[in-house]
Amino acid sequence: RTIKAGGLSPLVIYGWFKCKVTDDGSGWMLEKITGSQRTKGRFFDNGEKRSIYLGSLSVNDDPAKPYGSGPQSDQVGYA
C-alpha cells in the first residue's frame, strides 16, 4: 500500500497493489509491480526493529533511476 504525504495534496492513500520482496544477497529489495506509478529500492537496517527504505519512483514501464538521482524520483521511508 502506498501513502504519500506532502506534494500537491497533503495526503493520498492508495489501494493495494502487488509488490515483490526479494533478497539479492546484499539485502532486502522492494519492487511495486502493478499500477502506473512504480517504486523500486532497498531496505537498510536501522536498529533491531526498524529499516530505512531508499528507492526511486518510476511511471508505467520507464526504468527506475537509482536512488540519489534527484527529488523528482527519490523516495525514503521507514518500516
PDB file of C-alpha atoms in Angstrom:
ATOM      1  CA  ARG A   1       0.000   0.000   0.000  1.00  0.00           C
ATOM      2  CA  THR A   2       1.330   3.433  -0.874  1.00  0.00           C
ATOM      3  CA  ILE A   3       0.752   6.508   1.290  1.00  0.00           C
ATOM      4  CA  LYS A   4       2.047   9.885   0.083  1.00  0.00           C
ATOM      5  CA  ALA A   5       2.450  12.824   2.468  1.00  0.00           C
ATOM      6  CA  GLY A   6       3.110  16.298   1.074  1.00  0.00           C
ATOM      7  CA  GLY A   7       3.314  17.427  -2.525  1.00  0.00           C
ATOM      8  CA  LEU A   8       0.290  18.623  -4.492  1.00  0.00           C
ATOM      9  CA  SER A   9      -2.100  17.025  -1.987  1.00  0.00           C
ATOM     10  CA  PRO A  10      -1.348  16.930   1.752  1.00  0.00           C
ATOM     11  CA  LEU A  11      -2.178  13.204   1.999  1.00  0.00           C
ATOM     12  CA  VAL A  12      -3.041  10.494  -0.543  1.00  0.00           C
ATOM     13  CA  ILE A  13      -3.727   6.875   0.458  1.00  0.00           C
ATOM     14  CA  TYR A  14      -3.841   4.423  -2.444  1.00  0.00           C
ATOM     15  CA  GLY A  15      -5.419   0.982  -2.570  1.00  0.00           C
ATOM     16  CA  TRP A  16      -3.459  -2.256  -2.507  1.00  0.00           C
ATOM     17  CA  PHE A  17      -1.040  -3.207  -5.307  1.00  0.00           C
ATOM     18  CA  LYS A  18       1.209  -6.201  -5.975  1.00  0.00           C
ATOM     19  CA  CYS A  19       4.801  -5.953  -4.787  1.00  0.00           C
ATOM     20  CA  LYS A  20       7.804  -8.223  -4.925  1.00  0.00           C
ATOM     21  CA  VAL A  21      10.220  -8.503  -1.981  1.00  0.00           C
ATOM     22  CA  THR A  22      13.484 -10.330  -2.636  1.00  0.00           C
ATOM     23  CA  ASP A  23      16.888 -10.846  -1.042  1.00  0.00           C
ATOM     24  CA  ASP A  24      19.576 -10.361  -3.677  1.00  0.00           C
ATOM     25  CA  GLY A  25      22.373 -11.423  -1.314  1.00  0.00           C
ATOM     26  CA  SER A  26      23.117  -7.815  -0.347  1.00  0.00           C
ATOM     27  CA  GLY A  27      19.825  -7.247   1.496  1.00  0.00           C
ATOM     28  CA  TRP A  28      16.095  -6.896   1.012  1.00  0.00           C
ATOM     29  CA  MET A  29      14.714  -5.241  -2.136  1.00  0.00           C
ATOM     30  CA  LEU A  30      11.156  -3.961  -2.698  1.00  0.00           C
ATOM     31  CA  GLU A  31       9.565  -3.528  -6.110  1.00  0.00           C
ATOM     32  CA  LYS A  32       5.954  -2.428  -6.758  1.00  0.00           C
ATOM     33  CA  ILE A  33       4.961  -4.332  -9.892  1.00  0.00           C
ATOM     34  CA  THR A  34       1.388  -3.138 -10.610  1.00  0.00           C
ATOM     35  CA  GLY A  35      -0.160   0.291 -11.065  1.00  0.00           C
ATOM     36  CA  SER A  36       1.082   3.192 -13.170  1.00  0.00           C
ATOM     37  CA  GLN A  37       3.423   4.597 -10.505  1.00  0.00           C
ATOM     38  CA  ARG A  38       6.114   2.119  -9.503  1.00  0.00           C
ATOM     39  CA  THR A  39       8.754   2.072  -6.800  1.00  0.00           C
ATOM     40  CA  LYS A  40      11.933   0.071  -6.529  1.00  0.00           C
ATOM     41  CA  GLY A  41      14.532   0.213  -3.786  1.00  0.00           C
ATOM     42  CA  ARG A  42      16.428  -1.348  -0.905  1.00  0.00           C
ATOM     43  CA  PHE A  43      15.971  -1.687   2.869  1.00  0.00           C
ATOM     44  CA  PHE A  44      18.830  -0.858   5.241  1.00  0.00           C
ATOM     45  CA  ASP A  45      18.882  -1.886   8.923  1.00  0.00           C
ATOM     46  CA  ASN A  46      18.397   0.961  11.395  1.00  0.00           C
ATOM     47  CA  GLY A  47      18.484  -0.864  14.713  1.00  0.00           C
ATOM     48  CA  GLU A  48      16.859  -4.150  15.687  1.00  0.00           C
ATOM     49  CA  LYS A  49      13.271  -3.201  14.855  1.00  0.00           C
ATOM     50  CA  ARG A  50      13.458  -0.592  12.099  1.00  0.00           C
ATOM     51  CA  SER A  51      14.597  -0.466   8.488  1.00  0.00           C
ATOM     52  CA  ILE A  52      15.125   2.519   6.220  1.00  0.00           C
ATOM     53  CA  TYR A  53      13.867   2.293   2.640  1.00  0.00           C
ATOM     54  CA  LEU A  54      15.708   4.174  -0.104  1.00  0.00           C
ATOM     55  CA  GLY A  55      14.150   3.855  -3.522  1.00  0.00           C
ATOM     56  CA  SER A  56      13.065   5.507  -6.708  1.00  0.00           C
ATOM     57  CA  LEU A  57       9.730   6.336  -8.349  1.00  0.00           C
ATOM     58  CA  SER A  58       9.110   5.454 -11.977  1.00  0.00           C
ATOM     59  CA  VAL A  59       5.994   5.737 -14.138  1.00  0.00           C
ATOM     60  CA  ASN A  60       4.483   2.948 -16.246  1.00  0.00           C
ATOM     61  CA  ASP A  61       7.262   0.904 -17.858  1.00  0.00           C
ATOM     62  CA  ASP A  62      10.016   3.544 -17.573  1.00  0.00           C
ATOM     63  CA  PRO A  63      13.085   2.065 -15.867  1.00  0.00           C
ATOM     64  CA  ALA A  64      13.647   3.138 -12.257  1.00  0.00           C
ATOM     65  CA  LYS A  65      16.553   5.520 -11.696  1.00  0.00           C
ATOM     66  CA  PRO A  66      18.968   4.769  -8.854  1.00  0.00           C
ATOM     67  CA  TYR A  67      18.275   6.455  -5.504  1.00  0.00           C
ATOM     68  CA  GLY A  68      20.092   9.787  -5.398  1.00  0.00           C
ATOM     69  CA  SER A  69      19.064  10.807  -8.929  1.00  0.00           C
ATOM     70  CA  GLY A  70      17.080  13.763  -7.591  1.00  0.00           C
ATOM     71  CA  PRO A  71      13.915  14.907  -5.826  1.00  0.00           C
ATOM     72  CA  GLN A  72      11.621  14.013  -8.747  1.00  0.00           C
ATOM     73  CA  SER A  73      12.240  10.279  -8.274  1.00  0.00           C
ATOM     74  CA  ASP A  74      13.906   9.732  -4.852  1.00  0.00           C
ATOM     75  CA  GLN A  75      11.836   8.046  -2.121  1.00  0.00           C
ATOM     76  CA  VAL A  76      12.564   7.477   1.577  1.00  0.00           C
ATOM     77  CA  GLY A  77      10.585   5.501   4.152  1.00  0.00           C
ATOM     78  CA  TYR A  78      10.706   3.562   7.433  1.00  0.00           C
ATOM     79  CA  ALA A  79       9.498   0.024   8.031  1.00  0.00           C
TER      80      ALA A  79
END
